[in-house]
Coordinates of C-alpha atoms in Angstrom, one line a residue:
X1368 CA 0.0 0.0 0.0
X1369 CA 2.6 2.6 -1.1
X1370 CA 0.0 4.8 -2.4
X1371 CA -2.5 6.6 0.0
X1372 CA -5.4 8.1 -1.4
X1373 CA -7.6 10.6 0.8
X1374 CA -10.8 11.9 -0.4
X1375 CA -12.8 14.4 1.7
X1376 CA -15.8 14.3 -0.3
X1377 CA -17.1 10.6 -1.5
X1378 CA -19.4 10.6 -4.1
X1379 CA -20.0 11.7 -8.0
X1380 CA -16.8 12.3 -10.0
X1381 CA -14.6 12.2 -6.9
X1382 CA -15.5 8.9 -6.0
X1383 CA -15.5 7.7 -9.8
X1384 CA -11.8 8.5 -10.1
X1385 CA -11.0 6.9 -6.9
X1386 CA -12.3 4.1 -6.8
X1387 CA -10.6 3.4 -10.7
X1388 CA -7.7 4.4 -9.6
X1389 CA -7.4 1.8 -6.5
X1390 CA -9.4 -1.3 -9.1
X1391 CA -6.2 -0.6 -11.3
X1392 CA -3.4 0.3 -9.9
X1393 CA -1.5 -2.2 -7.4
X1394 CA -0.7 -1.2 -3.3
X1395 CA -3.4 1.1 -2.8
X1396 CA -5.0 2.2 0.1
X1397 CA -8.3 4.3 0.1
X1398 CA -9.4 6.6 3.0
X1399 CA -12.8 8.8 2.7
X1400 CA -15.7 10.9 4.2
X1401 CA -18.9 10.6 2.4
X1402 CA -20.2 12.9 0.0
X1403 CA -22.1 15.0 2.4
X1404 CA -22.5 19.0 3.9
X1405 CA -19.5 19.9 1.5
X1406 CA -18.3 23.1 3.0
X1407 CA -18.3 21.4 6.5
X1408 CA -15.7 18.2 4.7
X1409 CA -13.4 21.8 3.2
X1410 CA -13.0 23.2 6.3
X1411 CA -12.5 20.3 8.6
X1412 CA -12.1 17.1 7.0
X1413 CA -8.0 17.8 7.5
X1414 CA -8.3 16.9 11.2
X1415 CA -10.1 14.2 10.8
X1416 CA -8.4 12.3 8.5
X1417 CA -4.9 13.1 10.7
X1418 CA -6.6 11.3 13.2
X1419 CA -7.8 8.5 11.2
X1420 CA -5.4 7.8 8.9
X1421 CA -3.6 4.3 10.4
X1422 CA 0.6 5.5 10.4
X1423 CA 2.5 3.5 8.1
X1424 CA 6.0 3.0 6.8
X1425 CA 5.1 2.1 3.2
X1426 CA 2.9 5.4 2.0
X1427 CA 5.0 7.0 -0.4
X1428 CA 2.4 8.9 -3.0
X1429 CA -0.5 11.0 -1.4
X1430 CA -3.0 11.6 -3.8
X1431 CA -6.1 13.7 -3.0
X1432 CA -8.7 16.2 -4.6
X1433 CA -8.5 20.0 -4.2
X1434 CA -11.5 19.3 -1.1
X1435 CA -9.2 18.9 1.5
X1436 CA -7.2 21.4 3.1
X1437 CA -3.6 19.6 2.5
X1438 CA -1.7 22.4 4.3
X1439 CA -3.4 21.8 7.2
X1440 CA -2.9 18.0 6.9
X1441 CA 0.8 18.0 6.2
X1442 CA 0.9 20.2 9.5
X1443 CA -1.4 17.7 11.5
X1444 CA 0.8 14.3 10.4
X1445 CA 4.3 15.5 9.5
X1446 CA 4.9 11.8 8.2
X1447 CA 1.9 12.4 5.3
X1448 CA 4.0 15.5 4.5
X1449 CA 7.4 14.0 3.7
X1450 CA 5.4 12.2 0.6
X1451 CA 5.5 12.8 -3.1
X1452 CA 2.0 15.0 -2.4
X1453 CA -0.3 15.1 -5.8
X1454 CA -3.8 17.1 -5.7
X1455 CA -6.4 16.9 -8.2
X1456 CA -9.1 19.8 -9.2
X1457 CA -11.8 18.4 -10.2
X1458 CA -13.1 22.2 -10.3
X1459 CA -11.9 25.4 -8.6
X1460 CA -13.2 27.7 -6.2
X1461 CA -11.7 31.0 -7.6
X1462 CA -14.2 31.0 -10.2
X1463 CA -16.8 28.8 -9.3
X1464 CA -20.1 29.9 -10.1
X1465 CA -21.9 32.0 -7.0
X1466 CA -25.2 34.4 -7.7
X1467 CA -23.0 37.1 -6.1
X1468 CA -19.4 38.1 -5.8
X1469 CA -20.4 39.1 -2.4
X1470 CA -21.3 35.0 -1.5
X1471 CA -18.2 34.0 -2.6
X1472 CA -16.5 32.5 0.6
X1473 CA -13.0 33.5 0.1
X1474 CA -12.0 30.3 2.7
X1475 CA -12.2 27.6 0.7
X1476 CA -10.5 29.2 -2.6
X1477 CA -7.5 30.1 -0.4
X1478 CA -7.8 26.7 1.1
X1479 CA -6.9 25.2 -2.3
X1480 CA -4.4 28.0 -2.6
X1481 CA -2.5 27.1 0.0
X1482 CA -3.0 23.2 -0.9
X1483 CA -1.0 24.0 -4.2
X1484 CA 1.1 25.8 -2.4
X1485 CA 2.0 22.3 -0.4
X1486 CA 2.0 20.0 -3.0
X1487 CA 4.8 18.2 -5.1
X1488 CA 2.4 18.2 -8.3
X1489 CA -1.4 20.2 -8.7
X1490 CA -3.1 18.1 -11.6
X1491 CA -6.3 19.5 -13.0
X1492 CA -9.1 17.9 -15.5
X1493 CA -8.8 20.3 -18.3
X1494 CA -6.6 23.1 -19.3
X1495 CA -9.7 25.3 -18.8
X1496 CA -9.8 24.9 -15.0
X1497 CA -5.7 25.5 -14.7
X1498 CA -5.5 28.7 -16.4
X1499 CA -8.5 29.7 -14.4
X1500 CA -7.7 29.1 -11.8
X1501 CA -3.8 30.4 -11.8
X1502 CA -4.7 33.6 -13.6
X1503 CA -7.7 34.3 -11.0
X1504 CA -5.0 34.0 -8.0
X1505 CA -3.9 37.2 -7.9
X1506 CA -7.3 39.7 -8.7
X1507 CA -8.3 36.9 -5.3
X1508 CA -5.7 37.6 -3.4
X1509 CA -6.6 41.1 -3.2
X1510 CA -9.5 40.7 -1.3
X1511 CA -7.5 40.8 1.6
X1512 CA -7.2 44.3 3.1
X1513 CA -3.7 44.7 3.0
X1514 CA -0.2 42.9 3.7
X1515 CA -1.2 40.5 0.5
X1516 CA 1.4 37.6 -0.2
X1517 CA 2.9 38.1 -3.8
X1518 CA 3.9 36.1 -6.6
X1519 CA 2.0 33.0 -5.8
X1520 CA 1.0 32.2 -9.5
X1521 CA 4.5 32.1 -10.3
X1522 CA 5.0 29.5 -7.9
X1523 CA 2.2 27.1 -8.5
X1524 CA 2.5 27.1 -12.1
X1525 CA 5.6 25.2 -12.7
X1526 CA 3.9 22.1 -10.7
X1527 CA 0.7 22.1 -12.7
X1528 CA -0.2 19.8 -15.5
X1529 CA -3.4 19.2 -17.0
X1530 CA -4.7 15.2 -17.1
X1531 CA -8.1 15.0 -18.0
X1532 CA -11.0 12.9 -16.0
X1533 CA -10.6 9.0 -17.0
X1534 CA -13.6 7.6 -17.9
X1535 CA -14.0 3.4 -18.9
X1536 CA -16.6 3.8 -21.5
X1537 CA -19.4 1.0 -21.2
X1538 CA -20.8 -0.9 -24.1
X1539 CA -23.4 1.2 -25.5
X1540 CA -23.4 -0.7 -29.6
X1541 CA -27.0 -2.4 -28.0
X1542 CA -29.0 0.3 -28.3
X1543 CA -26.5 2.9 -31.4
X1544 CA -28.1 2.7 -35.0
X1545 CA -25.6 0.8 -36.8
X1546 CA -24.1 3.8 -38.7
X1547 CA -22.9 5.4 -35.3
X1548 CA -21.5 2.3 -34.0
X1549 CA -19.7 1.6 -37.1
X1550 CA -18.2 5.4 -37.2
X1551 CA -17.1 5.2 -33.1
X1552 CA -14.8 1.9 -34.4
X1553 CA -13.3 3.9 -36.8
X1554 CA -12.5 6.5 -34.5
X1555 CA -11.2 5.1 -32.1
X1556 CA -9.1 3.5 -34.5
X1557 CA -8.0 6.5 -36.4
X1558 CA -6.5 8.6 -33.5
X1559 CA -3.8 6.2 -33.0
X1560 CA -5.0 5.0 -29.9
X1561 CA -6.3 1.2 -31.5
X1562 CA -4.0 -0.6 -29.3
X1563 CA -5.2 1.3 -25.7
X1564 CA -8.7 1.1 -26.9
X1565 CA -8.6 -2.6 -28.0
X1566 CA -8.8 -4.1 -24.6
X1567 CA -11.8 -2.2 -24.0
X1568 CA -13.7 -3.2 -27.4
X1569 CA -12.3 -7.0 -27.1
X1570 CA -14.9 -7.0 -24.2
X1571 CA -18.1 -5.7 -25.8
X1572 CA -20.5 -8.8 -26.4
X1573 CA -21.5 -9.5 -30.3
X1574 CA -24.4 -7.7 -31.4
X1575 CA -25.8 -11.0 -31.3
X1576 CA -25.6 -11.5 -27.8
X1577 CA -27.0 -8.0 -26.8
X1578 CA -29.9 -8.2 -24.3
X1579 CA -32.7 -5.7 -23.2
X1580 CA -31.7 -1.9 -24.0
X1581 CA -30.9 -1.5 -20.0
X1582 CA -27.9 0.2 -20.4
X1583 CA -30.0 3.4 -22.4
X1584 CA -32.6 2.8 -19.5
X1585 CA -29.5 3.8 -17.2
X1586 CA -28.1 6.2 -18.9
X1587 CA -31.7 8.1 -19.4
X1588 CA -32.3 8.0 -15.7
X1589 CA -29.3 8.9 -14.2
X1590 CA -28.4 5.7 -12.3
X1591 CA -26.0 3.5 -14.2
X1592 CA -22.1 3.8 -13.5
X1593 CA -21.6 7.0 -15.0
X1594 CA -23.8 9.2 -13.4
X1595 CA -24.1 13.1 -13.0
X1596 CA -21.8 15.0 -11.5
X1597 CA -22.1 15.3 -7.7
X1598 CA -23.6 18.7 -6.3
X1599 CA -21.0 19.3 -3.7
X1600 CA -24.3 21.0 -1.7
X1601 CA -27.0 23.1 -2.0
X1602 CA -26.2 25.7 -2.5
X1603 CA -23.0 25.0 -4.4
X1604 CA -23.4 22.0 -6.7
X1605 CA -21.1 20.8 -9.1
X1606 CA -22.9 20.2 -11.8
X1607 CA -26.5 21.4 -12.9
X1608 CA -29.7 19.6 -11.1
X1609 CA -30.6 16.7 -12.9
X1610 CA -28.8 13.9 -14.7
X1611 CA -31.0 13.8 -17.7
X1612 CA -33.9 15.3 -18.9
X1613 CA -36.1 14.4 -22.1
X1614 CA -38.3 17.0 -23.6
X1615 CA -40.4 15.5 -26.0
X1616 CA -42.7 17.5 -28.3
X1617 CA -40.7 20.8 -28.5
X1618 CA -42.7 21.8 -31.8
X1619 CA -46.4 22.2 -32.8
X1620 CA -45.7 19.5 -35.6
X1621 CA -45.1 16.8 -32.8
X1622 CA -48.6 15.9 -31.6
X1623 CA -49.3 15.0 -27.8
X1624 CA -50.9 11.6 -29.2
X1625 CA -47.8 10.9 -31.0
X1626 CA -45.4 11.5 -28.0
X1627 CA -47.9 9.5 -25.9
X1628 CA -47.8 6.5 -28.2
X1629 CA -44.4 6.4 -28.5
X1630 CA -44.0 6.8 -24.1
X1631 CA -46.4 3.9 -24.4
X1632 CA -44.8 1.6 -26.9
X1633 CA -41.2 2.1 -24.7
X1634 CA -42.8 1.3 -21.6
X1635 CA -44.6 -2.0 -22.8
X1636 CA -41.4 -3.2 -25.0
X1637 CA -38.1 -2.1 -22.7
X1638 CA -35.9 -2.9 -25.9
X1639 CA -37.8 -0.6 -27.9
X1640 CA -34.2 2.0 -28.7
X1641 CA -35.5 6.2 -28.6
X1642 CA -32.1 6.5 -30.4
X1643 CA -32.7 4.3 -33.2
X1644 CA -33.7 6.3 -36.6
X1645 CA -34.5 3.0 -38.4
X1646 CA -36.5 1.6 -35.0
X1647 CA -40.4 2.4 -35.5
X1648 CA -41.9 5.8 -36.8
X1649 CA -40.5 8.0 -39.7
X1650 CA -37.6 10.5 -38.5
X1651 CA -39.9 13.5 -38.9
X1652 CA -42.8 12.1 -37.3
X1653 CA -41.2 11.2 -33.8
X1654 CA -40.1 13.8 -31.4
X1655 CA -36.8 15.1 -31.0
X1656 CA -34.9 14.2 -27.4
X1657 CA -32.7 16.2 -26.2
X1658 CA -30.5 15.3 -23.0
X1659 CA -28.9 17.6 -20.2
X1660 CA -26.1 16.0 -19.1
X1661 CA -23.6 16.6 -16.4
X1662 CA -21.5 14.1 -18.6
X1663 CA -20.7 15.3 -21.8
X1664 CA -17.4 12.8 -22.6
X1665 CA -19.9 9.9 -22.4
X1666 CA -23.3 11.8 -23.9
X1667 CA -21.2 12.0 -26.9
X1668 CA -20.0 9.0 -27.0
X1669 CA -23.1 7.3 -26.5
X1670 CA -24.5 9.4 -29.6
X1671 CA -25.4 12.3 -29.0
X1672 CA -25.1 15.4 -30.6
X1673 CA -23.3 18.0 -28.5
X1674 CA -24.3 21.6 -28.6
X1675 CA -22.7 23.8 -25.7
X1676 CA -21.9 27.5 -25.0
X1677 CA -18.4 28.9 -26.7
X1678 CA -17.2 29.2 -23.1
X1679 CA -15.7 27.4 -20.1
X1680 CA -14.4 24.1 -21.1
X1681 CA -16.1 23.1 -23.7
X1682 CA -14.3 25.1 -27.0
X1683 CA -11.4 23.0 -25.4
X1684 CA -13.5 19.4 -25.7
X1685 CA -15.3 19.9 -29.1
X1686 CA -13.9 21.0 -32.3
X1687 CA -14.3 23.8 -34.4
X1688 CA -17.9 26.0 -34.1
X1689 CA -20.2 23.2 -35.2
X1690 CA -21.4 22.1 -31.7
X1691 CA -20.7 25.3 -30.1
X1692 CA -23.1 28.7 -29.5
X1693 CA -22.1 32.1 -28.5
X1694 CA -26.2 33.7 -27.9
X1695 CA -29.5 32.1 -26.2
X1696 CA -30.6 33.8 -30.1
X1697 CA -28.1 31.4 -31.7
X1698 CA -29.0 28.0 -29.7
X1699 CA -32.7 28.6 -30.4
X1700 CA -31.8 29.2 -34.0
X1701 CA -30.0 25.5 -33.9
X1702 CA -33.0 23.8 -31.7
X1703 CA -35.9 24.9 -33.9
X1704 CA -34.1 23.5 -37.0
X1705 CA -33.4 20.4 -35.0
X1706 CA -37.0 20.0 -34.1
X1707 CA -38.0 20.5 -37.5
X1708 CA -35.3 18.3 -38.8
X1709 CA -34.3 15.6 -36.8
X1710 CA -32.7 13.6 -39.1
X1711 CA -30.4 16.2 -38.7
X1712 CA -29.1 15.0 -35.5
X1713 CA -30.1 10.9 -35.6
X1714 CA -28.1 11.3 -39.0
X1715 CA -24.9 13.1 -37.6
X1716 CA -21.4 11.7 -36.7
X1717 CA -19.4 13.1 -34.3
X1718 CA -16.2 14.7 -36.2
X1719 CA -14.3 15.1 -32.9
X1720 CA -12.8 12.1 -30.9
X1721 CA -13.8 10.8 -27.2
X1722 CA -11.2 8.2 -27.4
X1723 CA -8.7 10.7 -25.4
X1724 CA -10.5 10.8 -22.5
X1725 CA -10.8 7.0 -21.7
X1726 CA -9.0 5.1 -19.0
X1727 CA -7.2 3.4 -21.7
X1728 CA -5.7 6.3 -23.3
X1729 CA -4.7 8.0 -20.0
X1730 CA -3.8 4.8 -17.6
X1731 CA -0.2 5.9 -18.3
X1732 CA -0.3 9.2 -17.9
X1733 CA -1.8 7.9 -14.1
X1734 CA 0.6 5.6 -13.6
X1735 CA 3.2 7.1 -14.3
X1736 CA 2.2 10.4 -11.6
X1737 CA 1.5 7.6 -9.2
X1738 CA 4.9 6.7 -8.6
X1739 CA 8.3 7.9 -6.7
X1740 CA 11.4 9.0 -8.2
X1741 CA 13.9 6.1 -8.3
X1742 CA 16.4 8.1 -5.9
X1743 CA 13.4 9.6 -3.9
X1744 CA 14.5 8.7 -0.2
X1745 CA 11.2 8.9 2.5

């Protein structure tokens, strides 16, 4: 158990990335709180675990998310200090989304400040959060009255990298129109990546094996293995409300009796595939679903057709301007031709590439984080 993984907050992405990391890589050792009262684990979940934490010769990697106060831990168990110390951002609290500047509780982003600060390497899941987070430091730092420590951008940065969130894509070919499935292969198979990704593809069952459509039934409701993004609380989630949301009959020329029919025909016949353009009514006859998902990686690559603000992350995910808006005027524009052509979108491939962001791509990146320095003495 060389590696000692401590996360404050158990639940949603954190607990996704965890737990993968200690199924796959060997001499692990997991410690958490659950995923509960989130600015109560920020400001105190440091003590705890330096209580809790069982000493042992053999840590020699700490890896944990930007949740816990590590300053205050290293301080607490000087032993957990002397390791290689790596924090992960799954978001950041500089810029994190508040109603008002004025609610913004300036503890928890100096908490992570002073984290990076401690650390051997700051890791965050896009290149989005990093620069946001760096270049907000000092306009943050002057919140305090006066007497304002200097220069701490300058020495974070050189210990950042950018390794995006891992995700082990599940078989989703059951319940894809052929076309799609066939263009995903090709894909993955074009970005140089065949050899990670084959592993992953040896496992999917033959379309002749494929059962029930329960994986869609999952993915639709929010509880299979990939699920929405956490809300850290209340009042500061982190991710929007709901995992998915269908809204059926967006235009006049989708009647309720036709929506009705086809809720009716899906919950008498569970295979029955919403996805499927060749599965039932003509493409212009049944209504257009659209998804909100806190999981975009996998919406995509389950088929979907993405179509997000030009801002935050995700200019950095999809490519060019196709699946990105800059106005509320411009994604209306885009969703009333959808409605009125769905073919549009059941028709589409995907011209950008998820196979980057799978566990098989990025196991090495991981691994090779997740280990000491030959000459590294503890």
């Amino acid at each position: 158990m060389s590696i000692l993984i401590i996360e404050a907050f158990y639940g949603g992405s954190h607990k996704q990335l965890v737990d993968l990391l200690q199924e796959e890589l060997e001499d692990c050792v997991l410690s958490t709180l659950p995923a509960k009262k989130w600015h109560w684990r920020a400001r105190t979940s440091a003590l705890y675990f330096s209580q809790n934490v069982p000493i042992s010769e053999q840590y020699r990697i700490l890896f944990t998310s930007s949740v816990l106060n590590l300053a205050e831990l290293a301080a607490l168990r000087p032993d957990l200090g002397k390791l290689k110390k790596i924090l992960y951002f799954h978001e950041n609290q500089l810029v994190y989304p508040v109603k008002k500047s004025q609610e913004r509780d300036f503890q928890y982003g100096y908490n992570q400040i002073l984290s990076c600060l401690v650390a051997d390497v700051v890791v965050f899941n896009s290149v989005f959060n990093m620069e946001s987070f760096l270049t907000s430091i000092g306009k943050f730092m002057k919140l305090i009255p006066d007497h304002r420590p200097k220069n701490l951008e300058s020495i974070i940065r050189p210990k950042c990298q950018v390794i995006y969130f891992p995700i082990r894509f599940p078989d989703v070919r059951r319940f894809m129109p052929k076309h799609k499935t066939t263009h995903l292969k090709t894909m993955l198979s074009l970005k140089g990546n065949a050899a990670a990704v084959a592993p992953a593809m040896a496992l999917l069952p033959a379309p002749e094996h494929r059962g029930p459509a329960d994986g869609l039934q999952s993915l639709r409701s929010g509880s299979g293995p990939y699920d929405a993004h956490s809300g850290l609380e209340a009042a500061q989630p982190e991710g929007p409300g709901s995992s998915v949301m269908q809204v059926s009959a967006l235009t006049q020329a989708n009647s309720s009796d036709n929506s009705d029919s086809h809720h009716e025909d899906r919950k008498q016949n569970p295979a029955v595939n919403p996805c499927d353009p060749l599965g039932g009514a003509d493409d212009q006859q049944r209504p257009l679903h659209i998804v909100w998902p806190h999981r975009w990686l996998e919406a995509v690559y389950c088929g979907c057709y993405p179509l997000c603000p030009k801002d935050l992350v995700y200019p950095e995910i999809f490519p060019g301007t196709e699946y990105l808006y800059s106005t509320p005027e411009q994604l209306s524009t885009r969703l009333q031709k959808f409605c009125k052509r769905p073919d549009i979108v059941r028709k589409h491939l995907y011209k950008g590439a998820t196979a980057p962001f799978s566990w098989a791509a990025l196991h090495g990146k991981f691994r090779s984080l997740l280990r000491t320095e030959p000459k590294e003495d503890l």
